[in-house]
mmCIF file of C-alpha atoms and ligand atoms in Angstrom:
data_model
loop_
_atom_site.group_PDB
_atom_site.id
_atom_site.type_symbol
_atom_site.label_atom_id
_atom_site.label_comp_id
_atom_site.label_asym_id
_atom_site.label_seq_id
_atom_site.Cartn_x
_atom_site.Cartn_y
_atom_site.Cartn_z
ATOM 1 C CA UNK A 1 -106.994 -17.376 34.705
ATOM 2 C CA UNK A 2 -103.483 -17.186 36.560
ATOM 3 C CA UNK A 3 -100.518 -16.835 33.990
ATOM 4 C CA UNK A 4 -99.324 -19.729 35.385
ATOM 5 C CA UNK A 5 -102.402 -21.972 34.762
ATOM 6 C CA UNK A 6 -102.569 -20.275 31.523
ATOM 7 C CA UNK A 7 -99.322 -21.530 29.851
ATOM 8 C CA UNK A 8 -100.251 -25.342 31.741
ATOM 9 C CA UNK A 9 -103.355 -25.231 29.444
ATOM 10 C CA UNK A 10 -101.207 -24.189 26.414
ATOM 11 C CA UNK A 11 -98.801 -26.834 26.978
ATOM 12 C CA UNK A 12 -101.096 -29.554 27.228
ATOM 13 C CA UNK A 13 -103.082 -28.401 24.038
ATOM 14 C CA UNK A 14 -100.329 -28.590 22.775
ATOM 15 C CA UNK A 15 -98.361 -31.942 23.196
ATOM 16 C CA UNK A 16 -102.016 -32.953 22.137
ATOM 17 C CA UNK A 17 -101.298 -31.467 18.875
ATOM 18 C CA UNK A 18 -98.357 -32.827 18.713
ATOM 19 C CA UNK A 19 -99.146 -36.418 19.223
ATOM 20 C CA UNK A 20 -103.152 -36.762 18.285
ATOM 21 C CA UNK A 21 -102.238 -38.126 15.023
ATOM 22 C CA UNK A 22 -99.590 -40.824 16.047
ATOM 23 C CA UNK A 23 -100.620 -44.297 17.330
ATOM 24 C CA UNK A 24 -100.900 -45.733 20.688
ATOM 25 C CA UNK A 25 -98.646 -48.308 19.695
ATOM 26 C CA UNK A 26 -95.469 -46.452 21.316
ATOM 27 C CA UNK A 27 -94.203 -46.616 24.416
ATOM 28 C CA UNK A 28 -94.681 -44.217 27.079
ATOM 29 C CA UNK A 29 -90.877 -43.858 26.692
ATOM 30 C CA UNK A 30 -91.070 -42.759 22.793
ATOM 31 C CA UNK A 31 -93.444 -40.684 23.546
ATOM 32 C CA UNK A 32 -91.029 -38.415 25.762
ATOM 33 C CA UNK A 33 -88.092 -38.344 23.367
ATOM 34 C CA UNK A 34 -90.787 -37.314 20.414
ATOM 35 C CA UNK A 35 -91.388 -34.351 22.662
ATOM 36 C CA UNK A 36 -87.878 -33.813 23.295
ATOM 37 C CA UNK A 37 -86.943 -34.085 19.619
ATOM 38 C CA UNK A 38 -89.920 -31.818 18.329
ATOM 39 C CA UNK A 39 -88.225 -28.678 20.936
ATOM 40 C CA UNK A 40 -84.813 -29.564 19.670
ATOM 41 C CA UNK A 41 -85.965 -29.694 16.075
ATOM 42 C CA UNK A 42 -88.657 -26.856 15.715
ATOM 43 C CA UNK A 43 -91.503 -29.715 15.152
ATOM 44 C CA UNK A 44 -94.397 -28.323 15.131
ATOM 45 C CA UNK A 45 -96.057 -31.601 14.738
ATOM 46 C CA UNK A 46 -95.834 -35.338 13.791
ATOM 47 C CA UNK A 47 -98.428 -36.711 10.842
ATOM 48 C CA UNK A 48 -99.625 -40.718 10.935
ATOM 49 C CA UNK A 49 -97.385 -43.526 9.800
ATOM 50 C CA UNK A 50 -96.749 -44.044 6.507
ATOM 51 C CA UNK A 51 -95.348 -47.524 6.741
ATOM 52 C CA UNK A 52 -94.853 -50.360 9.068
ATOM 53 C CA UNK A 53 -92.230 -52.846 8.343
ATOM 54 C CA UNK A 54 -91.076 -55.645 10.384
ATOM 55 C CA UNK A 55 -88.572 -53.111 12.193
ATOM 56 C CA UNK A 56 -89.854 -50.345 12.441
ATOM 57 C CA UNK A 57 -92.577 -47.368 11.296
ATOM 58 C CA UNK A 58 -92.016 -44.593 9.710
ATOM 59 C CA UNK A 59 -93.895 -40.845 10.605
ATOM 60 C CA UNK A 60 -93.516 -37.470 8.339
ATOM 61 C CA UNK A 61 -92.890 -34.584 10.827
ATOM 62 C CA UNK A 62 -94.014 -31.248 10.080
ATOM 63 C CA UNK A 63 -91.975 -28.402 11.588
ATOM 64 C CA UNK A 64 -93.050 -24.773 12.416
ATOM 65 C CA UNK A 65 -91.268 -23.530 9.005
ATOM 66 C CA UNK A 66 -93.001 -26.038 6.825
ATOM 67 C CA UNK A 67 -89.757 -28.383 6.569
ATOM 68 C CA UNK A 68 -90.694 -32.310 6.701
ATOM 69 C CA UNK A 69 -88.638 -34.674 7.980
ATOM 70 C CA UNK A 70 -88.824 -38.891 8.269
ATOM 71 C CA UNK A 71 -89.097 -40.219 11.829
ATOM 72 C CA UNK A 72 -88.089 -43.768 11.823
ATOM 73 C CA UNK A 73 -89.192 -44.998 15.143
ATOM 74 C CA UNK A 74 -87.751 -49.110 15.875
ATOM 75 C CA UNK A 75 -90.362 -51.618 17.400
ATOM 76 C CA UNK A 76 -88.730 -51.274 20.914
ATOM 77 C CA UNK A 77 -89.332 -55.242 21.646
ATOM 78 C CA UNK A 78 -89.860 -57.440 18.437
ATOM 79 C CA UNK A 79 -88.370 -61.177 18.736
ATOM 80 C CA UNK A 80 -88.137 -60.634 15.086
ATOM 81 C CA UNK A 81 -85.461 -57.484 15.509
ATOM 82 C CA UNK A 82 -83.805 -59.343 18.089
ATOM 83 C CA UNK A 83 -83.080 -62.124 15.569
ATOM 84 C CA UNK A 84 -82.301 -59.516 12.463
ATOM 85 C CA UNK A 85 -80.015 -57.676 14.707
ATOM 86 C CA UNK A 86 -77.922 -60.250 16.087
ATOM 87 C CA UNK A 87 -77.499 -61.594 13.040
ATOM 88 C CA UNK A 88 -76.363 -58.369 10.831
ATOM 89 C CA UNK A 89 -74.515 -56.999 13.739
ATOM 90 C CA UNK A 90 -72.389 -60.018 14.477
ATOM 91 C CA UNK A 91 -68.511 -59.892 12.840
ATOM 92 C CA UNK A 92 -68.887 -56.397 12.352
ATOM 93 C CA UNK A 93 -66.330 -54.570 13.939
ATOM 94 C CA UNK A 94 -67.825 -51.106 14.921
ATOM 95 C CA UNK A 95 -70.654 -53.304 17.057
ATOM 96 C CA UNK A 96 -68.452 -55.900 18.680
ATOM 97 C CA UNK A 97 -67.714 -53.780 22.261
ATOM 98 C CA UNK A 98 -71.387 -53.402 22.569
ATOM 99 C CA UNK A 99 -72.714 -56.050 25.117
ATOM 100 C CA UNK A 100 -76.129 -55.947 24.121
ATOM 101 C CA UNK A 101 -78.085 -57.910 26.921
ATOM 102 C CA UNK A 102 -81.588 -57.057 26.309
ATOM 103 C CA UNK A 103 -83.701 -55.807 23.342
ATOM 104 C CA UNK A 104 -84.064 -52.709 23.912
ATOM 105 C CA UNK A 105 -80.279 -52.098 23.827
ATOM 106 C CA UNK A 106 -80.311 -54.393 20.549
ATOM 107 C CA UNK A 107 -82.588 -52.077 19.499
ATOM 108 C CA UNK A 108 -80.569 -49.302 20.491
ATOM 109 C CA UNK A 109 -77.476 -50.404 18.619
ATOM 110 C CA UNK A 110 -79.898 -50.779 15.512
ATOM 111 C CA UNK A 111 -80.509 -47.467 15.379
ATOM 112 C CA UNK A 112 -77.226 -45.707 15.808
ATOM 113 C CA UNK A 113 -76.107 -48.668 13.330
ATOM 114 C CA UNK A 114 -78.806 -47.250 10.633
ATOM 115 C CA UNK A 115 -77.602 -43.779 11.893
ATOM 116 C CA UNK A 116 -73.796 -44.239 11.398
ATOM 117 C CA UNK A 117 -74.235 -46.184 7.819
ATOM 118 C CA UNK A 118 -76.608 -43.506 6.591
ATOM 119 C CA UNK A 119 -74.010 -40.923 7.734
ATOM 120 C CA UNK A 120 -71.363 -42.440 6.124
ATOM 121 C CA UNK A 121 -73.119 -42.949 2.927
ATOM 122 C CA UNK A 122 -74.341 -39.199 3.012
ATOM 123 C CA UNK A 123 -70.392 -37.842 3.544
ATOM 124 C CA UNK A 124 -69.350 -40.343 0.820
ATOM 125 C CA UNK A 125 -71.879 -38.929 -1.928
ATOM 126 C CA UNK A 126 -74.446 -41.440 -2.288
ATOM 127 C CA UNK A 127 -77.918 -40.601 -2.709
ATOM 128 C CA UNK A 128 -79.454 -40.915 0.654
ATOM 129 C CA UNK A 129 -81.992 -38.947 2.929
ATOM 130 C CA UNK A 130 -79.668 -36.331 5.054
ATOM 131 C CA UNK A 131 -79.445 -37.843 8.665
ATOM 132 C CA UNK A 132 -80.436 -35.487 11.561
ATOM 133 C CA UNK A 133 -80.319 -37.039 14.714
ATOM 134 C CA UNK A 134 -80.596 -40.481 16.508
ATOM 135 C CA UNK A 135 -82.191 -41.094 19.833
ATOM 136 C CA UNK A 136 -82.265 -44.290 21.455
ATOM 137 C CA UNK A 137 -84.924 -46.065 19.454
ATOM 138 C CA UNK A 138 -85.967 -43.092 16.881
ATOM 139 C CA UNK A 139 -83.778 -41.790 14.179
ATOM 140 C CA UNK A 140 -84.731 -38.797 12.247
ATOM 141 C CA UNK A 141 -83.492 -37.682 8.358
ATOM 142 C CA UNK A 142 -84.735 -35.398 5.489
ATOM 143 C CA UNK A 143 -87.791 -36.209 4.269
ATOM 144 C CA UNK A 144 -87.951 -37.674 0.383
ATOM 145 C CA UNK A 145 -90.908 -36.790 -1.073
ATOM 146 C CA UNK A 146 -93.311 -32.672 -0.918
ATOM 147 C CA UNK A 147 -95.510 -31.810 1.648
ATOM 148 C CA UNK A 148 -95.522 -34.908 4.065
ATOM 149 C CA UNK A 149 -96.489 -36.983 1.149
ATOM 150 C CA UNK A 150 -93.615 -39.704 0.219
ATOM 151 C CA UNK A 151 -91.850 -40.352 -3.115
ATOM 152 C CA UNK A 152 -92.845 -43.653 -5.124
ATOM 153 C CA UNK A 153 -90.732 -46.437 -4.204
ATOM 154 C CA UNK A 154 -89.306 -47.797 -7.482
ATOM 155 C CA UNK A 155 -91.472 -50.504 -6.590
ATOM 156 C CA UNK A 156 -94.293 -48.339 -7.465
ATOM 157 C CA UNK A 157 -93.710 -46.616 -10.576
ATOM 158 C CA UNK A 158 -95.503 -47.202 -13.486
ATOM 159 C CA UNK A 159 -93.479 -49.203 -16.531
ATOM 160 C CA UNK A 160 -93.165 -45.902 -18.677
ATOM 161 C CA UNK A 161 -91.106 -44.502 -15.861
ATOM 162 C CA UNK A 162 -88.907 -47.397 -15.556
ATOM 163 C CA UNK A 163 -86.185 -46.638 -18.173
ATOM 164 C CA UNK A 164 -82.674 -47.300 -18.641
ATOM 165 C CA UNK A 165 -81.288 -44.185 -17.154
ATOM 166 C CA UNK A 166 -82.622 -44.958 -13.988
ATOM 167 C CA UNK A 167 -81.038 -47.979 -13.779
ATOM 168 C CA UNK A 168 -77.881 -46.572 -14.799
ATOM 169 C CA UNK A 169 -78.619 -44.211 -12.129
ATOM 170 C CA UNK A 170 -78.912 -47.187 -9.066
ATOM 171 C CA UNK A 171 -75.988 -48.814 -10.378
ATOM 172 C CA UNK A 172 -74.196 -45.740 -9.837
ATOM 173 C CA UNK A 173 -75.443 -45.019 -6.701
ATOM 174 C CA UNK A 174 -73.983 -49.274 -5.694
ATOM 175 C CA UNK A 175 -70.861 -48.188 -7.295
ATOM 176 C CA UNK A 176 -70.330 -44.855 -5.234
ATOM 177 C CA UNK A 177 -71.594 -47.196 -1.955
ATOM 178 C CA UNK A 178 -68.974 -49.581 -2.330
ATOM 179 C CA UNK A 179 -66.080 -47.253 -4.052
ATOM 180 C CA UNK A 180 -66.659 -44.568 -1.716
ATOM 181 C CA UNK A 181 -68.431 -45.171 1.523
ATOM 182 C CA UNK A 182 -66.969 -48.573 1.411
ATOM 183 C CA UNK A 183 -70.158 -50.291 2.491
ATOM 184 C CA UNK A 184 -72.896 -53.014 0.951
ATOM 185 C CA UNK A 185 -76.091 -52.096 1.086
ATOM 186 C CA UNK A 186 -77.263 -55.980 2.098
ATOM 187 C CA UNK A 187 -80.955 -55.290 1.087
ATOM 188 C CA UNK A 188 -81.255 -53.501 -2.102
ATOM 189 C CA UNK A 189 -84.015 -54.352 -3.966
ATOM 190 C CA UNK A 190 -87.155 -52.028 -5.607
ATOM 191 C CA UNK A 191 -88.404 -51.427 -1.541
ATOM 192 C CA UNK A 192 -85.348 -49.726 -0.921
ATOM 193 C CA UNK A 193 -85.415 -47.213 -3.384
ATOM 194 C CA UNK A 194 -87.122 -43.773 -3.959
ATOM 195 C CA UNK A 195 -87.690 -41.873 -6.719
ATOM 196 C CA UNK A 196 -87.987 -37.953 -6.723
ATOM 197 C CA UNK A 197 -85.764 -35.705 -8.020
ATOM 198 C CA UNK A 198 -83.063 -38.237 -7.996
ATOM 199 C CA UNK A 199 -82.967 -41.885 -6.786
ATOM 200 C CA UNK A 200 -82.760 -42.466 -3.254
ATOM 201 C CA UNK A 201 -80.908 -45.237 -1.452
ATOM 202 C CA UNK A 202 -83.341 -46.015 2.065
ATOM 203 C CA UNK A 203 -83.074 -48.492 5.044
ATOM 204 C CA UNK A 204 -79.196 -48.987 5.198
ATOM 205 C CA UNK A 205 -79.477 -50.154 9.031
ATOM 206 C CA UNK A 206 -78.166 -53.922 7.985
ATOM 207 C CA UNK A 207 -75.166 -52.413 5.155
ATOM 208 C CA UNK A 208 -71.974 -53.604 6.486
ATOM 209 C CA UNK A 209 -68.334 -52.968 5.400
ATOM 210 C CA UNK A 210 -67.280 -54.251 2.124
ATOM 211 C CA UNK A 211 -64.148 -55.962 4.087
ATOM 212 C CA UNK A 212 -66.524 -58.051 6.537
ATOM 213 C CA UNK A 213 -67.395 -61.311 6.106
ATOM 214 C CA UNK A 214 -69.646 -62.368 3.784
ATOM 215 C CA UNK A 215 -69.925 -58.918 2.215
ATOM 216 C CA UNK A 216 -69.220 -59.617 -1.420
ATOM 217 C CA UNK A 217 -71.947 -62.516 -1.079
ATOM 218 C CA UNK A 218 -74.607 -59.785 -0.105
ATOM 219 C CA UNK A 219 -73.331 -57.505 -3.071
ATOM 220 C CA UNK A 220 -73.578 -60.004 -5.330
ATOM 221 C CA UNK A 221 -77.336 -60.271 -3.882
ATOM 222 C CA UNK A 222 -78.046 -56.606 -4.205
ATOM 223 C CA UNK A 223 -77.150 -57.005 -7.920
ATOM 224 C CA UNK A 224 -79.215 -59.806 -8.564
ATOM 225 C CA UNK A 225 -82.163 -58.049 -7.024
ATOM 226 C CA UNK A 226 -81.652 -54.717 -8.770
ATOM 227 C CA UNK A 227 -81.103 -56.661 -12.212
ATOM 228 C CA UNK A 228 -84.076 -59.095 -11.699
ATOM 229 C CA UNK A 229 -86.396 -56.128 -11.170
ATOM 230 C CA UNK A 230 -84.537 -54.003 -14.190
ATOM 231 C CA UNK A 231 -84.685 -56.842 -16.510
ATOM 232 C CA UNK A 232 -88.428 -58.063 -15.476
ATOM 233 C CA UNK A 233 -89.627 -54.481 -17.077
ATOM 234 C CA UNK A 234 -87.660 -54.691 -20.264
ATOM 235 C CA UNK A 235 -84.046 -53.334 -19.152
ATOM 236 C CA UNK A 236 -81.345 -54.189 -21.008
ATOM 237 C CA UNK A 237 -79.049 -54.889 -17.297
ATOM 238 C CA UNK A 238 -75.247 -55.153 -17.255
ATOM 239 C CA UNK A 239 -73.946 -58.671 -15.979
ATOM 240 C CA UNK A 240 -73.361 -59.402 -12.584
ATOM 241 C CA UNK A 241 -69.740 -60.029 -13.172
ATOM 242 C CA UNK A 242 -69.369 -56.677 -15.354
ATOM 243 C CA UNK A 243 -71.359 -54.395 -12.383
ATOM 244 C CA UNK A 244 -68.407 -56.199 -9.717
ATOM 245 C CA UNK A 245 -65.698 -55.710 -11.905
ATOM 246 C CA UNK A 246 -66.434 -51.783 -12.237
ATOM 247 C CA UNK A 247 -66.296 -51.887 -8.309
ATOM 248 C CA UNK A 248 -63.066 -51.649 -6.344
ATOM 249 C CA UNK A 249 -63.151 -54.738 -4.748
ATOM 250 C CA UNK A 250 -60.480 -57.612 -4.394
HETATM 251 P P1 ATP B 1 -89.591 -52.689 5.808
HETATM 252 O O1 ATP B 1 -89.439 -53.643 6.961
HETATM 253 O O2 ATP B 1 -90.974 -52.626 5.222
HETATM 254 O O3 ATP B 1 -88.485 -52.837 4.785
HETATM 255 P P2 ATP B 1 -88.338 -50.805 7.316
HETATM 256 O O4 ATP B 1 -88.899 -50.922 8.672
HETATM 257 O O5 ATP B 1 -87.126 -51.558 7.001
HETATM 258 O O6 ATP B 1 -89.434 -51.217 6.363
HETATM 259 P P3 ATP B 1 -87.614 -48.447 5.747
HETATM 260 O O7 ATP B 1 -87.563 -49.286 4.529
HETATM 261 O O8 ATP B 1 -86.403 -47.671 6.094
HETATM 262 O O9 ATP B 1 -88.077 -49.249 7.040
HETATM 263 O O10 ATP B 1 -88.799 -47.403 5.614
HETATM 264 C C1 ATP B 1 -90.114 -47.861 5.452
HETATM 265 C C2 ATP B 1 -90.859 -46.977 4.452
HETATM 266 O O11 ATP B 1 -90.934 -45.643 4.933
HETATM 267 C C3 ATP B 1 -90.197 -46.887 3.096
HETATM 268 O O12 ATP B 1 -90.624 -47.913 2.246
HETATM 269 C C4 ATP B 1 -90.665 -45.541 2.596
HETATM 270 O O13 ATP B 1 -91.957 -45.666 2.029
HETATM 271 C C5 ATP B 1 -90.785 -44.723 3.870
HETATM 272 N N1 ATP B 1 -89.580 -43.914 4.123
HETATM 273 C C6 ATP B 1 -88.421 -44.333 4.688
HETATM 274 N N2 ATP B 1 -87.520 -43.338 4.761
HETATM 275 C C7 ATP B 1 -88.118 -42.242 4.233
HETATM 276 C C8 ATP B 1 -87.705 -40.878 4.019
HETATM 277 N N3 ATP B 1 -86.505 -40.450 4.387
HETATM 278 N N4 ATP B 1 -88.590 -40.037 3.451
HETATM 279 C C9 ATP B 1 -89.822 -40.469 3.086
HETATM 280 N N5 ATP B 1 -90.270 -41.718 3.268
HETATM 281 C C10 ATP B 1 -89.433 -42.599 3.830
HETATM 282 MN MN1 MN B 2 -87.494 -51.193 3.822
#
């Protein structure tokens, strides 16, 4: 065989490789940043999904040194996102320029939204997976959890694990959110939160700035779900009013 036809065979085998595993539900257009994100990132390939939400699906990538990392790739046309977005993106500042006209660019703005909050959180000190890169519709961050298998969601751990140090660990985590990254998660509840070595704050692409509008209303949500789930497995929780007034907020 011709050197030339040689490495043509190798590079087909191998996007093969590299894609046999994930499902035919993404576009043709995914597909092509995938590739261009596996050169850029030393993937050496990307496992099946491990969830799919109403957003978006979630793939462990595997690269050449045996480093995993999360590959959150959005729905590119979803009424449902269309409807999430426009709603969590309207009033807040950052998003206002963008004239999103279509989906796809709603879409778009979702994921450098998820991108930007998760960066922010990560530079203030909270507990979330390390962001790599966004691209168009896929984001990409450390992955929580050993060998392409993901940590228990607090959701899923079993009551004995469930103590009160953990939950003095989440309410620390809201505290350094809002004192230090100055942001509200807006969906905090047991889905939103790993366990491993640490707890892990997840899925910040609807947190908004404590100053916006209707922020303290969705912190004072976030409390009320972490507390509900505390208290339903024997936690002794603080008060609502007690967790706010620990939080520098006016
Ligand atoms: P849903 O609509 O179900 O809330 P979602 O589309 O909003 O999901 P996420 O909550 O961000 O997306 O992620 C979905 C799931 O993927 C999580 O519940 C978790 O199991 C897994 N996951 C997300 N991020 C990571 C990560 N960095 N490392 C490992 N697993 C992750
Ligand atoms: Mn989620």
């Amino acid at each position: 065989m011709k050197l030339f036809e040689k490495k043509k065979v190798e590079k087909r085998r191998k996007d093969e490789d590299l894609f046999k595993v994930v499902d035919s539900t993404l576009s043709p257009r995914t597909y092509v940043l995938l590739e261009e994100i596996a050169s850029k990132l030393n993937i050496d390939y990307y496992l099946g999904a491990i969830s799919s939400g109403k957003e978006a699906k979630v793939y462990p990538a595997k690269t050449f040194d045996g480093k995993y990392y999360a590959v959150k790739i959005y729905y590119v046309s979803t009424s449902a996102s269309k409807r999430a977005i426009q709603k969590y993106t309207f009033g807040d500042k950052r998003f206002e320029d963008i004239k999103a006209t279509n989906t796809r660019k709603l879409i778009i703005t979702w994921a450098r939204k998820e991108f930007k909050n998760l960066s922010i959180m990560y530079e203030s000190g909270v507990n979330v997976p390390k962001p790599i890169l966004v691209k168009e519709n896929i984001l990409v961050m450390d992955f929580i959890g050993e060998n392409g298998k993901r940590a228990p969601l607090l959701k899923e751990l079993s009551e004995d694990e469930i103590t009160k140090d953990l939950y003095d660990e989440v309410i620390s985590q809201l505290e350094i959110m809002v004192n230090k990254a100055k942001l509200v998660h807006g969906d905090l509840s047991e889905y939103n939160i790993m366990v491993w070595d640490k707890v892990y704050i997840i899925d910040v692409s609807q947190a908004i700035f404590i100053e916006s509008e209707n922020a303290i209303d969705l912190l004072i949500r976030d409390i009320e779900n972490v507390n509900k789930f505390f208290s339903s497995k024997g936690i002794e929780v603080y008060s609502t009013e007690d967790i706010l007034k620990r939080l520098n907020i006016t």
